[in-house]
Amino acid sequence: MTRGAGVPDSESVYRLITNLLDPIEYPAEELASLYQSRWQIETTFNEMKTTLKGADRVLRSKTPELVKQEFWGLLLAHHIVRKVILETALVHEQEPDYLSFKNSLSIIRRKLPHSGAFPPNQFQDWWSKMIEQVASGLITSCRGRSNPRCVKRRTKQHLPRQRNEALNQCYNWKIEIVK
């Protein structure tokens, strides 16, 4: 997909270039809507690689079986954080995308060591307090890219982007099929 010249929130033209040529089997509207899903997948990979595992850490296991086990552990941990976010969104009638993954992970890491320090009948109270803390991490702007959409330049000594420019910019998407 390529982006035409323009500024955020303006009438910009996006063109999807694909080799899926059968319009009946692959409708243009469906292909265009899948582009946003792609960014959700990329964001999930980023959450697992940098936020959950840590950007400077690698998988420590030395055998293929243990690497698989470590990877499954990362997937399970990601699922647990997302489950807490979903539960929070349902309780507070919010969109899960507007709850911070990083904030939620931080709260879970702080609260989890204390989960065994009370009788089981107090679990619901502990859970409710954690849900309230996760709800406080509401993201007020849209969940956009972690890097701005811009023309890539050669690596230079200085950054091409001005420091006061926002990293996450909201775009209004409109699907229009042109024949």
JSON list of C-alpha atoms in Angstrom, two decimals:
[
{"chain": "A", "resi": 1, "resn": "MET", "atom": "CA", "xyz": [0.00, 0.00, 0.00]},
{"chain": "A", "resi": 2, "resn": "THR", "atom": "CA", "xyz": [1.40, 3.38, -0.90]},
{"chain": "A", "resi": 3, "resn": "ARG", "atom": "CA", "xyz": [0.38, 6.76, 0.40]},
{"chain": "A", "resi": 4, "resn": "GLY", "atom": "CA", "xyz": [-0.12, 9.83, -1.73]},
{"chain": "A", "resi": 5, "resn": "ALA", "atom": "CA", "xyz": [1.34, 13.15, -0.68]},
{"chain": "A", "resi": 6, "resn": "GLY", "atom": "CA", "xyz": [-0.72, 14.94, 1.92]},
{"chain": "A", "resi": 7, "resn": "VAL", "atom": "CA", "xyz": [-0.99, 15.80, 5.56]},
{"chain": "A", "resi": 8, "resn": "PRO", "atom": "CA", "xyz": [-2.78, 13.89, 8.34]},
{"chain": "A", "resi": 9, "resn": "ASP", "atom": "CA", "xyz": [-6.57, 14.35, 8.47]},
{"chain": "A", "resi": 10, "resn": "SER", "atom": "CA", "xyz": [-6.66, 15.61, 4.88]},
{"chain": "A", "resi": 11, "resn": "GLU", "atom": "CA", "xyz": [-8.03, 14.00, 1.76]},
{"chain": "A", "resi": 12, "resn": "SER", "atom": "CA", "xyz": [-5.18, 11.63, 0.99]},
{"chain": "A", "resi": 13, "resn": "VAL", "atom": "CA", "xyz": [-5.20, 8.90, -1.60]},
{"chain": "A", "resi": 14, "resn": "TYR", "atom": "CA", "xyz": [-4.15, 5.37, -0.70]},
{"chain": "A", "resi": 15, "resn": "ARG", "atom": "CA", "xyz": [-3.59, 2.73, -3.33]},
{"chain": "A", "resi": 16, "resn": "LEU", "atom": "CA", "xyz": [-3.47, -0.96, -2.61]},
{"chain": "A", "resi": 17, "resn": "ILE", "atom": "CA", "xyz": [-1.14, -2.79, -4.94]},
{"chain": "A", "resi": 18, "resn": "THR", "atom": "CA", "xyz": [-1.71, -6.53, -4.99]},
{"chain": "A", "resi": 19, "resn": "ASN", "atom": "CA", "xyz": [-1.45, -9.59, -7.19]},
{"chain": "A", "resi": 20, "resn": "LEU", "atom": "CA", "xyz": [-4.82, -10.89, -5.95]},
{"chain": "A", "resi": 21, "resn": "LEU", "atom": "CA", "xyz": [-6.62, -10.13, -9.22]},
{"chain": "A", "resi": 22, "resn": "ASP", "atom": "CA", "xyz": [-9.94, -11.95, -8.83]},
{"chain": "A", "resi": 23, "resn": "PRO", "atom": "CA", "xyz": [-12.40, -9.23, -7.68]},
{"chain": "A", "resi": 24, "resn": "ILE", "atom": "CA", "xyz": [-15.04, -11.80, -6.71]},
{"chain": "A", "resi": 25, "resn": "GLU", "atom": "CA", "xyz": [-12.79, -13.88, -4.49]},
{"chain": "A", "resi": 26, "resn": "TYR", "atom": "CA", "xyz": [-10.89, -10.84, -3.13]},
{"chain": "A", "resi": 27, "resn": "PRO", "atom": "CA", "xyz": [-13.24, -7.81, -2.96]},
{"chain": "A", "resi": 28, "resn": "ALA", "atom": "CA", "xyz": [-11.41, -4.48, -2.83]},
{"chain": "A", "resi": 29, "resn": "GLU", "atom": "CA", "xyz": [-13.29, -3.35, 0.31]},
{"chain": "A", "resi": 30, "resn": "GLU", "atom": "CA", "xyz": [-12.15, -6.47, 2.18]},
{"chain": "A", "resi": 31, "resn": "LEU", "atom": "CA", "xyz": [-8.52, -6.06, 1.10]},
{"chain": "A", "resi": 32, "resn": "ALA", "atom": "CA", "xyz": [-8.52, -2.40, 2.12]},
{"chain": "A", "resi": 33, "resn": "SER", "atom": "CA", "xyz": [-10.04, -3.17, 5.53]},
{"chain": "A", "resi": 34, "resn": "LEU", "atom": "CA", "xyz": [-7.40, -5.85, 6.17]},
{"chain": "A", "resi": 35, "resn": "TYR", "atom": "CA", "xyz": [-4.68, -3.18, 6.06]},
{"chain": "A", "resi": 36, "resn": "GLN", "atom": "CA", "xyz": [-5.72, -1.85, 9.49]},
{"chain": "A", "resi": 37, "resn": "SER", "atom": "CA", "xyz": [-5.64, -5.42, 10.85]},
{"chain": "A", "resi": 38, "resn": "ARG", "atom": "CA", "xyz": [-2.07, -5.71, 9.66]},
{"chain": "A", "resi": 39, "resn": "TRP", "atom": "CA", "xyz": [-1.09, -2.79, 11.89]},
{"chain": "A", "resi": 40, "resn": "GLN", "atom": "CA", "xyz": [-2.84, -4.41, 14.86]},
{"chain": "A", "resi": 41, "resn": "ILE", "atom": "CA", "xyz": [-0.69, -7.52, 14.28]},
{"chain": "A", "resi": 42, "resn": "GLU", "atom": "CA", "xyz": [2.48, -5.41, 14.03]},
{"chain": "A", "resi": 43, "resn": "THR", "atom": "CA", "xyz": [1.54, -3.65, 17.28]},
{"chain": "A", "resi": 44, "resn": "THR", "atom": "CA", "xyz": [1.07, -7.02, 18.99]},
{"chain": "A", "resi": 45, "resn": "PHE", "atom": "CA", "xyz": [4.53, -8.14, 17.85]},
{"chain": "A", "resi": 46, "resn": "ASN", "atom": "CA", "xyz": [5.95, -4.88, 19.20]},
{"chain": "A", "resi": 47, "resn": "GLU", "atom": "CA", "xyz": [4.21, -5.42, 22.55]},
{"chain": "A", "resi": 48, "resn": "MET", "atom": "CA", "xyz": [5.74, -8.88, 22.84]},
{"chain": "A", "resi": 49, "resn": "LYS", "atom": "CA", "xyz": [9.24, -8.00, 21.62]},
{"chain": "A", "resi": 50, "resn": "THR", "atom": "CA", "xyz": [9.87, -4.70, 23.37]},
{"chain": "A", "resi": 51, "resn": "THR", "atom": "CA", "xyz": [7.37, -4.18, 26.18]},
{"chain": "A", "resi": 52, "resn": "LEU", "atom": "CA", "xyz": [6.89, -7.72, 27.49]},
{"chain": "A", "resi": 53, "resn": "LYS", "atom": "CA", "xyz": [10.29, -9.28, 26.86]},
{"chain": "A", "resi": 54, "resn": "GLY", "atom": "CA", "xyz": [12.39, -6.13, 26.83]},
{"chain": "A", "resi": 55, "resn": "ALA", "atom": "CA", "xyz": [14.08, -4.73, 23.73]},
{"chain": "A", "resi": 56, "resn": "ASP", "atom": "CA", "xyz": [17.59, -5.55, 24.91]},
{"chain": "A", "resi": 57, "resn": "ARG", "atom": "CA", "xyz": [16.89, -9.16, 25.91]},
{"chain": "A", "resi": 58, "resn": "VAL", "atom": "CA", "xyz": [17.01, -12.22, 23.67]},
{"chain": "A", "resi": 59, "resn": "LEU", "atom": "CA", "xyz": [15.53, -15.65, 24.18]},
{"chain": "A", "resi": 60, "resn": "ARG", "atom": "CA", "xyz": [17.95, -17.29, 26.61]},
{"chain": "A", "resi": 61, "resn": "SER", "atom": "CA", "xyz": [17.30, -20.96, 25.89]},
{"chain": "A", "resi": 62, "resn": "LYS", "atom": "CA", "xyz": [19.93, -22.99, 24.05]},
{"chain": "A", "resi": 63, "resn": "THR", "atom": "CA", "xyz": [17.89, -25.89, 22.65]},
{"chain": "A", "resi": 64, "resn": "PRO", "atom": "CA", "xyz": [15.00, -25.73, 20.15]},
{"chain": "A", "resi": 65, "resn": "GLU", "atom": "CA", "xyz": [12.58, -27.31, 22.65]},
{"chain": "A", "resi": 66, "resn": "LEU", "atom": "CA", "xyz": [13.37, -24.74, 25.33]},
{"chain": "A", "resi": 67, "resn": "VAL", "atom": "CA", "xyz": [13.17, -21.86, 22.83]},
{"chain": "A", "resi": 68, "resn": "LYS", "atom": "CA", "xyz": [9.66, -23.06, 21.94]},
{"chain": "A", "resi": 69, "resn": "GLN", "atom": "CA", "xyz": [8.80, -23.27, 25.64]},
{"chain": "A", "resi": 70, "resn": "GLU", "atom": "CA", "xyz": [10.09, -19.74, 26.23]},
{"chain": "A", "resi": 71, "resn": "PHE", "atom": "CA", "xyz": [8.15, -18.44, 23.23]},
{"chain": "A", "resi": 72, "resn": "TRP", "atom": "CA", "xyz": [4.95, -20.12, 24.46]},
{"chain": "A", "resi": 73, "resn": "GLY", "atom": "CA", "xyz": [5.56, -18.49, 27.84]},
{"chain": "A", "resi": 74, "resn": "LEU", "atom": "CA", "xyz": [5.74, -15.07, 26.14]},
{"chain": "A", "resi": 75, "resn": "LEU", "atom": "CA", "xyz": [2.50, -15.79, 24.26]},
{"chain": "A", "resi": 76, "resn": "LEU", "atom": "CA", "xyz": [0.81, -16.86, 27.51]},
{"chain": "A", "resi": 77, "resn": "ALA", "atom": "CA", "xyz": [2.01, -13.74, 29.35]},
{"chain": "A", "resi": 78, "resn": "HIS", "atom": "CA", "xyz": [0.78, -11.53, 26.48]},
{"chain": "A", "resi": 79, "resn": "HIS", "atom": "CA", "xyz": [-2.58, -13.31, 26.54]},
{"chain": "A", "resi": 80, "resn": "ILE", "atom": "CA", "xyz": [-2.92, -12.74, 30.31]},
{"chain": "A", "resi": 81, "resn": "VAL", "atom": "CA", "xyz": [-2.22, -9.00, 29.99]},
{"chain": "A", "resi": 82, "resn": "ARG", "atom": "CA", "xyz": [-4.70, -8.71, 27.11]},
{"chain": "A", "resi": 83, "resn": "LYS", "atom": "CA", "xyz": [-7.28, -10.69, 29.14]},
{"chain": "A", "resi": 84, "resn": "VAL", "atom": "CA", "xyz": [-6.93, -8.21, 32.03]},
{"chain": "A", "resi": 85, "resn": "ILE", "atom": "CA", "xyz": [-7.29, -5.32, 29.55]},
{"chain": "A", "resi": 86, "resn": "LEU", "atom": "CA", "xyz": [-10.43, -6.91, 28.05]},
{"chain": "A", "resi": 87, "resn": "GLU", "atom": "CA", "xyz": [-11.94, -7.49, 31.50]},
{"chain": "A", "resi": 88, "resn": "THR", "atom": "CA", "xyz": [-11.21, -3.86, 32.41]},
{"chain": "A", "resi": 89, "resn": "ALA", "atom": "CA", "xyz": [-12.77, -2.64, 29.16]},
{"chain": "A", "resi": 90, "resn": "LEU", "atom": "CA", "xyz": [-15.93, -4.68, 29.78]},
{"chain": "A", "resi": 91, "resn": "VAL", "atom": "CA", "xyz": [-16.29, -3.49, 33.38]},
{"chain": "A", "resi": 92, "resn": "HIS", "atom": "CA", "xyz": [-15.74, 0.18, 32.46]},
{"chain": "A", "resi": 93, "resn": "GLU", "atom": "CA", "xyz": [-17.46, 0.05, 29.04]},
{"chain": "A", "resi": 94, "resn": "GLN", "atom": "CA", "xyz": [-14.37, 1.23, 27.17]},
{"chain": "A", "resi": 95, "resn": "GLU", "atom": "CA", "xyz": [-12.63, 0.10, 24.02]},
{"chain": "A", "resi": 96, "resn": "PRO", "atom": "CA", "xyz": [-9.71, -2.26, 24.84]},
{"chain": "A", "resi": 97, "resn": "ASP", "atom": "CA", "xyz": [-7.51, -0.44, 22.31]},
{"chain": "A", "resi": 98, "resn": "TYR", "atom": "CA", "xyz": [-7.59, 2.66, 24.50]},
{"chain": "A", "resi": 99, "resn": "LEU", "atom": "CA", "xyz": [-6.09, 0.92, 27.54]},
{"chain": "A", "resi": 100, "resn": "SER", "atom": "CA", "xyz": [-2.31, 1.00, 27.72]},
{"chain": "A", "resi": 101, "resn": "PHE", "atom": "CA", "xyz": [-0.58, -2.38, 27.38]},
{"chain": "A", "resi": 102, "resn": "LYS", "atom": "CA", "xyz": [2.58, -1.04, 29.01]},
{"chain": "A", "resi": 103, "resn": "ASN", "atom": "CA", "xyz": [0.68, 0.44, 31.97]},
{"chain": "A", "resi": 104, "resn": "SER", "atom": "CA", "xyz": [-1.35, -2.76, 32.40]},
{"chain": "A", "resi": 105, "resn": "LEU", "atom": "CA", "xyz": [1.78, -4.93, 32.37]},
{"chain": "A", "resi": 106, "resn": "SER", "atom": "CA", "xyz": [3.40, -2.68, 34.97]},
{"chain": "A", "resi": 107, "resn": "ILE", "atom": "CA", "xyz": [0.37, -2.92, 37.27]},
{"chain": "A", "resi": 108, "resn": "ILE", "atom": "CA", "xyz": [0.19, -6.72, 36.92]},
{"chain": "A", "resi": 109, "resn": "ARG", "atom": "CA", "xyz": [3.90, -7.04, 37.70]},
{"chain": "A", "resi": 110, "resn": "ARG", "atom": "CA", "xyz": [3.44, -4.91, 40.84]},
{"chain": "A", "resi": 111, "resn": "LYS", "atom": "CA", "xyz": [0.27, -6.65, 42.05]},
{"chain": "A", "resi": 112, "resn": "LEU", "atom": "CA", "xyz": [1.09, -10.29, 41.22]},
{"chain": "A", "resi": 113, "resn": "PRO", "atom": "CA", "xyz": [3.65, -10.95, 43.99]},
{"chain": "A", "resi": 114, "resn": "HIS", "atom": "CA", "xyz": [0.98, -9.97, 46.54]},
{"chain": "A", "resi": 115, "resn": "SER", "atom": "CA", "xyz": [-1.67, -12.31, 45.08]},
{"chain": "A", "resi": 116, "resn": "GLY", "atom": "CA", "xyz": [-0.67, -15.21, 47.35]},
{"chain": "A", "resi": 117, "resn": "ALA", "atom": "CA", "xyz": [-0.45, -13.11, 50.50]},
{"chain": "A", "resi": 118, "resn": "PHE", "atom": "CA", "xyz": [-4.17, -13.22, 51.36]},
{"chain": "A", "resi": 119, "resn": "PRO", "atom": "CA", "xyz": [-6.90, -15.85, 51.76]},
{"chain": "A", "resi": 120, "resn": "PRO", "atom": "CA", "xyz": [-8.72, -17.00, 48.58]},
{"chain": "A", "resi": 121, "resn": "ASN", "atom": "CA", "xyz": [-11.96, -15.35, 49.71]},
{"chain": "A", "resi": 122, "resn": "GLN", "atom": "CA", "xyz": [-10.26, -11.94, 49.28]},
{"chain": "A", "resi": 123, "resn": "PHE", "atom": "CA", "xyz": [-9.28, -12.62, 45.66]},
{"chain": "A", "resi": 124, "resn": "GLN", "atom": "CA", "xyz": [-12.27, -10.75, 44.21]},
{"chain": "A", "resi": 125, "resn": "ASP", "atom": "CA", "xyz": [-11.34, -7.61, 46.15]},
{"chain": "A", "resi": 126, "resn": "TRP", "atom": "CA", "xyz": [-7.71, -7.87, 44.94]},
{"chain": "A", "resi": 127, "resn": "TRP", "atom": "CA", "xyz": [-8.90, -8.40, 41.34]},
{"chain": "A", "resi": 128, "resn": "SER", "atom": "CA", "xyz": [-11.29, -5.42, 41.48]},
{"chain": "A", "resi": 129, "resn": "LYS", "atom": "CA", "xyz": [-8.54, -3.11, 42.73]},
{"chain": "A", "resi": 130, "resn": "MET", "atom": "CA", "xyz": [-6.24, -4.26, 39.93]},
{"chain": "A", "resi": 131, "resn": "ILE", "atom": "CA", "xyz": [-8.99, -3.66, 37.33]},
{"chain": "A", "resi": 132, "resn": "GLU", "atom": "CA", "xyz": [-9.48, -0.12, 38.70]},
{"chain": "A", "resi": 133, "resn": "GLN", "atom": "CA", "xyz": [-5.76, 0.60, 38.42]},
{"chain": "A", "resi": 134, "resn": "VAL", "atom": "CA", "xyz": [-5.63, -0.71, 34.84]},
{"chain": "A", "resi": 135, "resn": "ALA", "atom": "CA", "xyz": [-8.63, 1.49, 33.95]},
{"chain": "A", "resi": 136, "resn": "SER", "atom": "CA", "xyz": [-6.66, 4.53, 35.06]},
{"chain": "A", "resi": 137, "resn": "GLY", "atom": "CA", "xyz": [-4.23, 3.95, 32.17]},
{"chain": "A", "resi": 138, "resn": "LEU", "atom": "CA", "xyz": [-6.63, 5.24, 29.53]},
{"chain": "A", "resi": 139, "resn": "ILE", "atom": "CA", "xyz": [-4.93, 6.45, 26.34]},
{"chain": "A", "resi": 140, "resn": "THR", "atom": "CA", "xyz": [-6.54, 9.71, 25.28]},
{"chain": "A", "resi": 141, "resn": "SER", "atom": "CA", "xyz": [-5.22, 9.84, 21.72]},
{"chain": "A", "resi": 142, "resn": "CYS", "atom": "CA", "xyz": [-5.77, 7.25, 19.03]},
{"chain": "A", "resi": 143, "resn": "ARG", "atom": "CA", "xyz": [-3.60, 4.18, 18.92]},
{"chain": "A", "resi": 144, "resn": "GLY", "atom": "CA", "xyz": [-1.44, 5.02, 15.96]},
{"chain": "A", "resi": 145, "resn": "ARG", "atom": "CA", "xyz": [1.94, 4.09, 14.67]},
{"chain": "A", "resi": 146, "resn": "SER", "atom": "CA", "xyz": [5.00, 4.02, 16.87]},
{"chain": "A", "resi": 147, "resn": "ASN", "atom": "CA", "xyz": [6.84, 5.85, 14.07]},
{"chain": "A", "resi": 148, "resn": "PRO", "atom": "CA", "xyz": [5.37, 8.60, 11.91]},
{"chain": "A", "resi": 149, "resn": "ARG", "atom": "CA", "xyz": [4.49, 7.87, 8.30]},
{"chain": "A", "resi": 150, "resn": "CYS", "atom": "CA", "xyz": [7.06, 9.85, 6.33]},
{"chain": "A", "resi": 151, "resn": "VAL", "atom": "CA", "xyz": [9.50, 9.59, 3.47]},
{"chain": "A", "resi": 152, "resn": "LYS", "atom": "CA", "xyz": [12.52, 7.57, 4.55]},
{"chain": "A", "resi": 153, "resn": "ARG", "atom": "CA", "xyz": [15.84, 9.36, 4.18]},
{"chain": "A", "resi": 154, "resn": "ARG", "atom": "CA", "xyz": [19.42, 8.22, 4.34]},
{"chain": "A", "resi": 155, "resn": "THR", "atom": "CA", "xyz": [20.82, 7.92, 7.83]},
{"chain": "A", "resi": 156, "resn": "LYS", "atom": "CA", "xyz": [22.42, 11.21, 8.74]},
{"chain": "A", "resi": 157, "resn": "GLN", "atom": "CA", "xyz": [23.94, 12.65, 11.85]},
{"chain": "A", "resi": 158, "resn": "HIS", "atom": "CA", "xyz": [20.76, 14.63, 12.68]},
{"chain": "A", "resi": 159, "resn": "LEU", "atom": "CA", "xyz": [17.12, 13.57, 12.81]},
{"chain": "A", "resi": 160, "resn": "PRO", "atom": "CA", "xyz": [15.03, 14.70, 9.79]},
{"chain": "A", "resi": 161, "resn": "ARG", "atom": "CA", "xyz": [11.88, 15.05, 11.96]},
{"chain": "A", "resi": 162, "resn": "GLN", "atom": "CA", "xyz": [11.34, 18.08, 14.14]},
{"chain": "A", "resi": 163, "resn": "ARG", "atom": "CA", "xyz": [11.20, 17.22, 17.85]},
{"chain": "A", "resi": 164, "resn": "ASN", "atom": "CA", "xyz": [7.84, 18.93, 18.38]},
{"chain": "A", "resi": 165, "resn": "GLU", "atom": "CA", "xyz": [6.04, 16.74, 15.83]},
{"chain": "A", "resi": 166, "resn": "ALA", "atom": "CA", "xyz": [3.72, 14.12, 17.29]},
{"chain": "A", "resi": 167, "resn": "LEU", "atom": "CA", "xyz": [4.68, 10.49, 16.78]},
{"chain": "A", "resi": 168, "resn": "ASN", "atom": "CA", "xyz": [1.11, 9.18, 16.74]},
{"chain": "A", "resi": 169, "resn": "GLN", "atom": "CA", "xyz": [-1.04, 10.96, 14.22]},
{"chain": "A", "resi": 170, "resn": "CYS", "atom": "CA", "xyz": [-4.69, 10.10, 13.63]},
{"chain": "A", "resi": 171, "resn": "TYR", "atom": "CA", "xyz": [-5.92, 9.47, 10.11]},
{"chain": "A", "resi": 172, "resn": "ASN", "atom": "CA", "xyz": [-9.51, 9.30, 8.97]},
{"chain": "A", "resi": 173, "resn": "TRP", "atom": "CA", "xyz": [-9.93, 6.23, 6.77]},
{"chain": "A", "resi": 174, "resn": "LYS", "atom": "CA", "xyz": [-12.49, 6.12, 3.99]},
{"chain": "A", "resi": 175, "resn": "ILE", "atom": "CA", "xyz": [-12.72, 3.21, 1.58]},
{"chain": "A", "resi": 176, "resn": "GLU", "atom": "CA", "xyz": [-13.66, 4.21, -1.94]},
{"chain": "A", "resi": 177, "resn": "ILE", "atom": "CA", "xyz": [-13.49, 1.77, -4.83]},
{"chain": "A", "resi": 178, "resn": "VAL", "atom": "CA", "xyz": [-12.49, 3.37, -8.12]},
{"chain": "A", "resi": 179, "resn": "LYS", "atom": "CA", "xyz": [-12.97, 1.43, -11.35]}
]
